[in-house]
Amino acid sequence: MAPTAVETTAVDSLKARLASAALQEVDLRAFPHFDNTPGIGTEFRAGGLQISDVLIDRAKLAALARLVSERGVVFFREADISPEEQKELVQALGEAGGKPATSKLHVHPLTLPGQVDGDEISIISNKFVFGDKFKQSDGDIRNRRLGKDQWHTDITFENVPSDYASLVIHTLPAVGGDTLWASAYEAYDRLSAPLQTFLEGLTAEHSGESFLRLNAAHGGNPVREPRGAPENVGQDLLATHPVIRTNPVTGWKGLFVNKAFTTRIVELTRPESDALLGFLFEHVSANHDIQVRFRWEENSLAIWDNRSTFHAATADLDGVLREGTRSVSLGERPFFDPSSRSRREDLASKAN
Ligand SMILES: [Fe+2]
């Protein structure tokens, strides 16, 4: 017999209690680790927690999803992890974080057919996707793009963008090529209350135009679709998202506009939008105390929550190859919950 509505509610409540009990079963902070900065980043020390153990343990996966969402980015130093396992990891973290069943792994619009590690692994390289030249960011020192212009959140031009992502740099320069992450929670917390309130009512357009231009310059074949979720279709690579986004795992509010993909705030005039976005991009890049800088070593692994962080590579490689593999899980359609809290507000109330 089908359960009544009351029984269904009771079952759902039990499931929710079990789920939250599982989250509390494992405290990953019991393993040797340190926080890289007060606001963002946690690193597990060598010889302690192994990512191979996390991959086979549902409770540890759930605890890691929570930790990544709280700290923004988590680093492992001895992660002997294959591209296939990278995919399994971010998919499992997304599921532990409660993502929709239709959201899988992202297929980048410019993924070329027959790529060595398959459609769901992006090769991150300082060489062009098409061809063998180094990107301008790593070319002539006098013509390089400014580091502050590299800040972005992955694939926000998708209707359903990313929750968790992981990166391994397998071809390492002897020095250089660090990656920086910044906290979108801290970016929100540092705004004045009137500006926070104003931004909470706004939406912004995100565009993958840079990829379309690159694609057009190299044959102009249709970009890939669908790209890991039924919502991520179409050739225009355009999406509209709230300017302040609630992270469903932590319940915290974060700034969700980024220099690489956000083109305008929908409700404002063009000059107003340009001025406000310019201020917000500067706010992220200029506050180095909301950032963490990570130096890659062999077998280093970074896992971050794309809903609540920004990141940027460091363009200090003089014609030296830097290459790695990235896997990107797709999460939920971004939303703003007016009853959600800021990170600092929530932590302060828990401390009391
Ligand atoms: Fe990225």
CSV table of C-alpha atoms and ligand atoms in Angstrom, one decimal:
chain,number,residue,atom,x,y,z
A,1,MET,CA,0.0,0.0,0.0
A,2,ALA,CA,1.3,3.5,-0.8
A,3,PRO,CA,2.2,5.5,2.2
A,4,THR,CA,-0.1,8.4,3.3
A,5,ALA,CA,1.1,11.9,3.1
A,6,VAL,CA,1.8,11.9,6.9
A,7,GLU,CA,3.8,8.6,6.6
A,8,THR,CA,5.7,10.1,3.6
A,9,THR,CA,6.6,13.1,5.7
A,10,ALA,CA,7.8,10.9,8.5
A,11,VAL,CA,9.9,8.8,6.1
A,12,ASP,CA,11.4,12.0,4.6
A,13,SER,CA,12.1,13.3,8.1
A,14,LEU,CA,13.9,10.1,9.0
A,15,LYS,CA,15.9,10.2,5.8
A,16,ALA,CA,16.9,13.8,6.5
A,17,ARG,CA,17.9,12.8,10.1
A,18,LEU,CA,20.0,9.9,8.8
A,19,ALA,CA,21.6,12.1,6.2
A,20,SER,CA,22.5,14.7,8.7
A,21,ALA,CA,23.7,12.0,11.1
A,22,ALA,CA,26.0,10.7,8.3
A,23,LEU,CA,27.4,14.2,7.9
A,24,GLN,CA,28.3,14.3,11.6
A,25,GLU,CA,29.7,10.8,11.8
A,26,VAL,CA,33.1,11.9,10.4
A,27,ASP,CA,35.0,15.0,11.4
A,28,LEU,CA,37.7,15.5,8.8
A,29,ARG,CA,39.3,18.1,11.0
A,30,ALA,CA,40.4,15.1,13.2
A,31,PHE,CA,43.0,14.4,10.5
A,32,PRO,CA,46.2,16.5,10.4
A,33,HIS,CA,45.4,19.7,8.5
A,34,PHE,CA,45.7,23.4,8.7
A,35,ASP,CA,43.6,26.3,7.5
A,36,ASN,CA,45.6,28.3,4.9
A,37,THR,CA,44.0,31.6,5.9
A,38,PRO,CA,41.2,32.5,8.3
A,39,GLY,CA,38.6,33.0,5.5
A,40,ILE,CA,39.4,30.4,2.8
A,41,GLY,CA,41.4,27.2,2.3
A,42,THR,CA,42.1,24.1,4.3
A,43,GLU,CA,45.0,21.8,3.5
A,44,PHE,CA,45.4,18.1,4.6
A,45,ARG,CA,48.9,17.4,5.7
A,46,ALA,CA,51.0,14.7,3.9
A,47,GLY,CA,50.7,11.3,5.6
A,48,GLY,CA,47.2,11.9,6.9
A,49,LEU,CA,43.9,11.7,5.2
A,50,GLN,CA,44.1,10.1,1.7
A,51,ILE,CA,41.7,11.0,-1.1
A,52,SER,CA,41.7,7.3,-2.0
A,53,ASP,CA,40.1,6.6,1.4
A,54,VAL,CA,37.5,9.4,0.9
A,55,LEU,CA,36.5,8.0,-2.5
A,56,ILE,CA,35.3,4.7,-1.0
A,57,ASP,CA,33.6,6.1,2.1
A,58,ARG,CA,30.2,7.7,1.8
A,59,ALA,CA,30.4,9.5,5.2
A,60,LYS,CA,33.8,10.9,4.4
A,61,LEU,CA,32.6,12.1,1.0
A,62,ALA,CA,29.6,13.9,2.7
A,63,ALA,CA,32.0,15.4,5.2
A,64,LEU,CA,34.4,16.5,2.5
A,65,ALA,CA,31.5,18.1,0.5
A,66,ARG,CA,30.6,20.1,3.6
A,67,LEU,CA,34.2,21.1,4.3
A,68,VAL,CA,34.8,22.2,0.7
A,69,SER,CA,31.6,24.3,0.8
A,70,GLU,CA,32.6,25.9,4.1
A,71,ARG,CA,36.2,26.6,3.4
A,72,GLY,CA,35.8,27.3,-0.3
A,73,VAL,CA,38.8,25.2,-1.4
A,74,VAL,CA,40.5,22.1,0.1
A,75,PHE,CA,44.0,20.8,-0.8
A,76,PHE,CA,45.5,17.4,-0.7
A,77,ARG,CA,49.3,16.9,-1.2
A,78,GLU,CA,49.7,13.2,-1.8
A,79,ALA,CA,46.7,12.6,-4.1
A,80,ASP,CA,47.6,9.9,-6.6
A,81,ILE,CA,44.3,10.3,-8.4
A,82,SER,CA,43.5,9.4,-12.0
A,83,PRO,CA,41.3,11.6,-14.3
A,84,GLU,CA,38.6,8.9,-14.0
A,85,GLU,CA,38.7,9.1,-10.2
A,86,GLN,CA,38.6,13.0,-10.4
A,87,LYS,CA,35.3,12.6,-12.2
A,88,GLU,CA,34.0,10.1,-9.7
A,89,LEU,CA,35.1,12.4,-6.9
A,90,VAL,CA,33.3,15.6,-8.0
A,91,GLN,CA,30.2,13.7,-9.0
A,92,ALA,CA,30.0,12.0,-5.6
A,93,LEU,CA,30.6,15.4,-3.8
A,94,GLY,CA,27.8,16.9,-5.8
A,95,GLU,CA,25.5,14.1,-4.9
A,96,ALA,CA,26.5,14.3,-1.3
A,97,GLY,CA,25.7,18.0,-1.5
A,98,GLY,CA,22.2,17.2,-2.8
A,99,LYS,CA,22.4,18.3,-6.4
A,100,PRO,CA,19.6,17.4,-8.9
A,101,ALA,CA,19.8,13.9,-10.4
A,102,THR,CA,19.9,15.4,-13.9
A,103,SER,CA,23.0,17.4,-13.2
A,104,LYS,CA,26.1,15.3,-14.1
A,105,LEU,CA,29.6,16.3,-15.2
A,106,HIS,CA,30.2,19.3,-17.4
A,107,VAL,CA,31.2,18.9,-21.0
A,108,HIS,CA,33.0,22.1,-22.0
A,109,PRO,CA,31.5,23.7,-25.1
A,110,LEU,CA,35.0,23.5,-26.8
A,111,THR,CA,35.7,19.9,-26.0
A,112,LEU,CA,37.2,18.3,-29.0
A,113,PRO,CA,36.0,14.9,-30.2
A,114,GLY,CA,38.3,12.0,-29.3
A,115,GLN,CA,40.0,13.7,-26.4
A,116,VAL,CA,42.3,11.4,-24.5
A,117,ASP,CA,40.5,11.5,-21.1
A,118,GLY,CA,37.0,11.8,-22.6
A,119,ASP,CA,34.4,14.5,-22.8
A,120,GLU,CA,34.2,15.2,-19.1
A,121,ILE,CA,37.8,16.1,-18.4
A,122,SER,CA,39.1,19.6,-19.4
A,123,ILE,CA,42.7,19.9,-20.2
A,124,ILE,CA,43.9,23.0,-18.4
A,125,SER,CA,46.9,24.4,-20.2
A,126,ASN,CA,48.8,27.6,-20.8
A,127,LYS,CA,48.8,26.7,-24.5
A,128,PHE,CA,45.8,27.4,-26.7
A,129,VAL,CA,43.0,24.8,-27.0
A,130,PHE,CA,43.5,25.1,-30.7
A,131,GLY,CA,47.1,24.8,-31.8
A,132,ASP,CA,50.4,24.9,-30.1
A,133,LYS,CA,51.1,28.5,-29.2
A,134,PHE,CA,51.3,29.8,-25.6
A,135,LYS,CA,48.4,32.0,-24.5
A,136,GLN,CA,48.9,35.7,-24.4
A,137,SER,CA,48.8,35.4,-20.6
A,138,ASP,CA,52.1,33.5,-20.7
A,139,GLY,CA,53.7,35.3,-23.7
A,140,ASP,CA,55.7,38.5,-23.9
A,141,ILE,CA,55.9,40.0,-20.4
A,142,ARG,CA,55.1,43.5,-21.7
A,143,ASN,CA,51.8,42.4,-23.3
A,144,ARG,CA,50.5,40.0,-20.7
A,145,ARG,CA,46.9,40.4,-19.4
A,146,LEU,CA,46.8,41.8,-15.9
A,147,GLY,CA,46.6,39.1,-13.2
A,148,LYS,CA,43.5,40.8,-11.7
A,149,ASP,CA,41.7,40.2,-15.1
A,150,GLN,CA,42.1,36.4,-14.7
A,151,TRP,CA,39.7,36.1,-11.8
A,152,HIS,CA,36.7,33.9,-12.6
A,153,THR,CA,34.2,31.3,-11.5
A,154,ASP,CA,34.0,28.3,-13.8
A,155,ILE,CA,31.4,28.1,-16.6
A,156,THR,CA,28.9,30.6,-15.2
A,157,PHE,CA,27.6,31.1,-18.7
A,158,GLU,CA,25.7,27.8,-18.2
A,159,ASN,CA,22.1,27.8,-16.9
A,160,VAL,CA,23.2,25.1,-14.5
A,161,PRO,CA,26.8,26.0,-13.6
A,162,SER,CA,29.2,24.1,-11.4
A,163,ASP,CA,29.1,23.1,-7.7
A,164,TYR,CA,32.3,21.2,-7.1
A,165,ALA,CA,35.4,21.1,-9.3
A,166,SER,CA,38.8,19.4,-9.0
A,167,LEU,CA,42.2,20.1,-10.6
A,168,VAL,CA,45.5,18.2,-10.8
A,169,ILE,CA,48.5,19.9,-12.5
A,170,HIS,CA,50.5,17.0,-13.9
A,171,THR,CA,53.0,18.9,-16.0
A,172,LEU,CA,54.7,21.2,-13.5
A,173,PRO,CA,57.1,24.0,-14.0
A,174,ALA,CA,60.0,24.0,-11.5
A,175,VAL,CA,58.5,27.3,-10.1
A,176,GLY,CA,55.5,29.5,-11.0
A,177,GLY,CA,52.0,28.8,-12.2
A,178,ASP,CA,50.4,29.1,-8.7
A,179,THR,CA,46.6,29.3,-8.5
A,180,LEU,CA,44.7,31.7,-6.3
A,181,TRP,CA,41.2,31.3,-4.9
A,182,ALA,CA,39.0,34.0,-3.3
A,183,SER,CA,36.0,33.6,-1.0
A,184,ALA,CA,32.7,34.8,-2.4
A,185,TYR,CA,31.3,34.6,1.2
A,186,GLU,CA,34.0,37.1,2.4
A,187,ALA,CA,33.4,39.3,-0.6
A,188,TYR,CA,29.8,39.6,0.4
A,189,ASP,CA,30.6,40.1,4.1
A,190,ARG,CA,32.8,43.1,3.4
A,191,LEU,CA,30.1,45.1,1.6
A,192,SER,CA,28.0,47.6,3.5
A,193,ALA,CA,24.5,46.5,4.5
A,194,PRO,CA,22.8,48.9,2.1
A,195,LEU,CA,24.8,47.6,-0.8
A,196,GLN,CA,24.3,44.0,0.2
A,197,THR,CA,20.5,44.6,0.3
A,198,PHE,CA,20.6,46.4,-3.1
A,199,LEU,CA,22.6,43.6,-4.8
A,200,GLU,CA,20.2,40.9,-3.4
A,201,GLY,CA,17.5,42.2,-5.6
A,202,LEU,CA,19.5,42.0,-8.8
A,203,THR,CA,20.4,39.5,-11.5
A,204,ALA,CA,23.3,39.5,-14.0
A,205,GLU,CA,23.9,38.1,-17.4
A,206,HIS,CA,26.8,35.7,-17.9
A,207,SER,CA,28.3,35.1,-21.4
A,208,GLY,CA,30.8,32.5,-22.8
A,209,GLU,CA,31.4,34.9,-25.7
A,210,SER,CA,35.2,34.5,-25.3
A,211,PHE,CA,34.9,30.8,-26.1
A,212,LEU,CA,32.5,31.5,-29.0
A,213,ARG,CA,35.1,34.0,-30.5
A,214,LEU,CA,37.9,31.4,-30.1
A,215,ASN,CA,35.7,28.8,-31.7
A,216,ALA,CA,34.8,31.1,-34.6
A,217,ALA,CA,38.4,31.8,-35.3
A,218,HIS,CA,39.1,28.1,-35.6
A,219,GLY,CA,36.5,26.8,-38.0
A,220,GLY,CA,33.3,27.8,-36.2
A,221,ASN,CA,31.9,24.3,-35.7
A,222,PRO,CA,28.9,24.1,-33.4
A,223,VAL,CA,29.8,24.1,-29.8
A,224,ARG,CA,29.0,20.9,-27.8
A,225,GLU,CA,25.5,20.3,-26.4
A,226,PRO,CA,24.0,19.2,-24.1
A,227,ARG,CA,26.8,20.0,-21.7
A,228,GLY,CA,26.2,17.7,-18.8
A,229,ALA,CA,22.6,18.8,-17.8
A,230,PRO,CA,19.4,19.1,-19.9
A,231,GLU,CA,19.4,22.9,-19.1
A,232,ASN,CA,22.8,23.4,-20.6
A,233,VAL,CA,22.0,23.5,-24.3
A,234,GLY,CA,22.1,26.1,-27.1
A,235,GLN,CA,24.8,27.8,-29.0
A,236,ASP,CA,24.7,31.2,-27.4
A,237,LEU,CA,26.3,30.3,-24.0
A,238,LEU,CA,24.2,32.9,-22.2
A,239,ALA,CA,22.7,32.6,-18.7
A,240,THR,CA,21.1,34.9,-16.1
A,241,HIS,CA,21.8,34.4,-12.4
A,242,PRO,CA,21.2,36.2,-9.1
A,243,VAL,CA,24.0,38.6,-8.1
A,244,ILE,CA,24.0,37.2,-4.6
A,245,ARG,CA,23.7,33.4,-4.5
A,246,THR,CA,22.9,31.1,-1.6
A,247,ASN,CA,25.1,28.1,-1.2
A,248,PRO,CA,22.6,25.3,-0.4
A,249,VAL,CA,25.1,23.2,1.6
A,250,THR,CA,26.2,26.0,4.0
A,251,GLY,CA,23.1,28.2,3.6
A,252,TRP,CA,25.6,31.2,3.3
A,253,LYS,CA,25.3,34.1,0.9
A,254,GLY,CA,28.1,34.9,-1.6
A,255,LEU,CA,28.8,37.3,-4.4
A,256,PHE,CA,28.2,35.7,-7.8
A,257,VAL,CA,29.5,37.9,-10.5
A,258,ASN,CA,33.0,37.4,-12.1
A,259,LYS,CA,35.2,39.3,-14.4
A,260,ALA,CA,35.5,36.6,-17.1
A,261,PHE,CA,31.9,35.9,-17.8
A,262,THR,CA,29.6,38.5,-16.2
A,263,THR,CA,28.7,41.1,-18.8
A,264,ARG,CA,25.9,43.2,-17.2
A,265,ILE,CA,23.5,43.6,-14.4
A,266,VAL,CA,20.1,43.2,-16.0
A,267,GLU,CA,18.1,45.7,-13.9
A,268,LEU,CA,20.5,48.7,-14.3
A,269,THR,CA,21.5,51.0,-17.2
A,270,ARG,CA,24.7,50.1,-19.0
A,271,PRO,CA,26.8,52.9,-17.3
A,272,GLU,CA,25.4,51.9,-13.9
A,273,SER,CA,26.1,48.3,-14.6
A,274,ASP,CA,29.6,48.9,-15.9
A,275,ALA,CA,30.5,51.0,-12.8
A,276,LEU,CA,29.0,48.6,-10.3
A,277,LEU,CA,30.6,45.5,-11.9
A,278,GLY,CA,33.9,47.3,-12.1
A,279,PHE,CA,33.7,48.0,-8.4
A,280,LEU,CA,32.8,44.4,-7.6
A,281,PHE,CA,35.5,42.8,-9.7
A,282,GLU,CA,38.1,45.2,-8.1
A,283,HIS,CA,36.6,44.2,-4.7
A,284,VAL,CA,37.5,40.5,-5.3
A,285,SER,CA,40.9,41.1,-6.8
A,286,ALA,CA,42.1,43.9,-4.5
A,287,ASN,CA,41.3,42.3,-1.2
A,288,HIS,CA,44.2,39.9,-0.9
A,289,ASP,CA,43.1,38.9,2.6
A,290,ILE,CA,40.1,37.1,1.1
A,291,GLN,CA,42.4,35.0,-1.1
A,292,VAL,CA,44.6,32.0,-0.8
A,293,ARG,CA,47.6,31.2,-3.1
A,294,PHE,CA,48.5,27.6,-3.7
A,295,ARG,CA,51.8,26.3,-5.0
A,296,TRP,CA,51.4,23.1,-6.9
A,297,GLU,CA,53.6,20.0,-6.3
A,298,GLU,CA,53.6,16.6,-7.8
A,299,ASN,CA,50.3,14.8,-6.8
A,300,SER,CA,48.7,18.0,-5.4
A,301,LEU,CA,44.9,18.1,-5.7
A,302,ALA,CA,42.6,21.1,-5.3
A,303,ILE,CA,38.9,20.7,-4.8
A,304,TRP,CA,36.7,23.9,-4.7
A,305,ASP,CA,33.1,25.0,-4.5
A,306,ASN,CA,32.4,27.1,-7.7
A,307,ARG,CA,29.2,28.5,-6.1
A,308,SER,CA,31.1,30.4,-3.5
A,309,THR,CA,34.7,31.1,-4.8
A,310,PHE,CA,36.6,32.8,-7.5
A,311,HIS,CA,40.0,31.7,-8.8
A,312,ALA,CA,42.8,32.9,-11.0
A,313,ALA,CA,46.0,31.3,-12.4
A,314,THR,CA,49.3,33.2,-12.1
A,315,ALA,CA,50.8,34.1,-15.5
A,316,ASP,CA,54.5,34.0,-14.6
A,317,LEU,CA,55.7,31.2,-16.9
A,318,ASP,CA,58.1,32.3,-19.6
A,319,GLY,CA,57.2,29.8,-22.3
A,320,VAL,CA,57.2,26.9,-19.9
A,321,LEU,CA,54.4,24.3,-20.2
A,322,ARG,CA,51.9,23.9,-17.4
A,323,GLU,CA,49.1,21.4,-17.9
A,324,GLY,CA,46.6,19.5,-15.8
A,325,THR,CA,43.2,17.8,-15.7
A,326,ARG,CA,40.1,19.4,-14.4
A,327,SER,CA,36.7,17.8,-13.7
A,328,VAL,CA,33.6,19.9,-13.1
A,329,SER,CA,30.4,18.7,-11.5
A,330,LEU,CA,27.2,20.6,-12.3
A,331,GLY,CA,25.0,21.6,-9.4
A,332,GLU,CA,21.7,23.3,-9.1
A,333,ARG,CA,20.3,26.3,-10.9
A,334,PRO,CA,21.6,29.3,-8.9
A,335,PHE,CA,19.2,30.8,-6.5
A,336,PHE,CA,19.0,33.5,-3.7
A,337,ASP,CA,17.2,32.6,-0.5
A,338,PRO,CA,16.2,35.8,1.3
A,339,SER,CA,16.2,33.9,4.6
A,340,SER,CA,19.8,32.7,4.1
A,341,ARG,CA,22.6,34.2,6.2
A,342,SER,CA,26.1,35.5,5.7
A,343,ARG,CA,29.0,33.3,6.7
A,344,ARG,CA,30.2,35.7,9.4
A,345,GLU,CA,26.7,36.2,10.8
A,346,ASP,CA,26.2,32.4,11.0
A,347,LEU,CA,29.6,31.6,12.5
A,348,ALA,CA,29.1,34.4,15.1
A,349,SER,CA,25.7,33.1,16.2
A,350,LYS,CA,27.1,29.6,16.5
A,351,ALA,CA,30.0,30.8,18.6
A,352,ASN,CA,27.6,32.4,21.0
B,1,FE,FE,38.8,28.0,-13.9
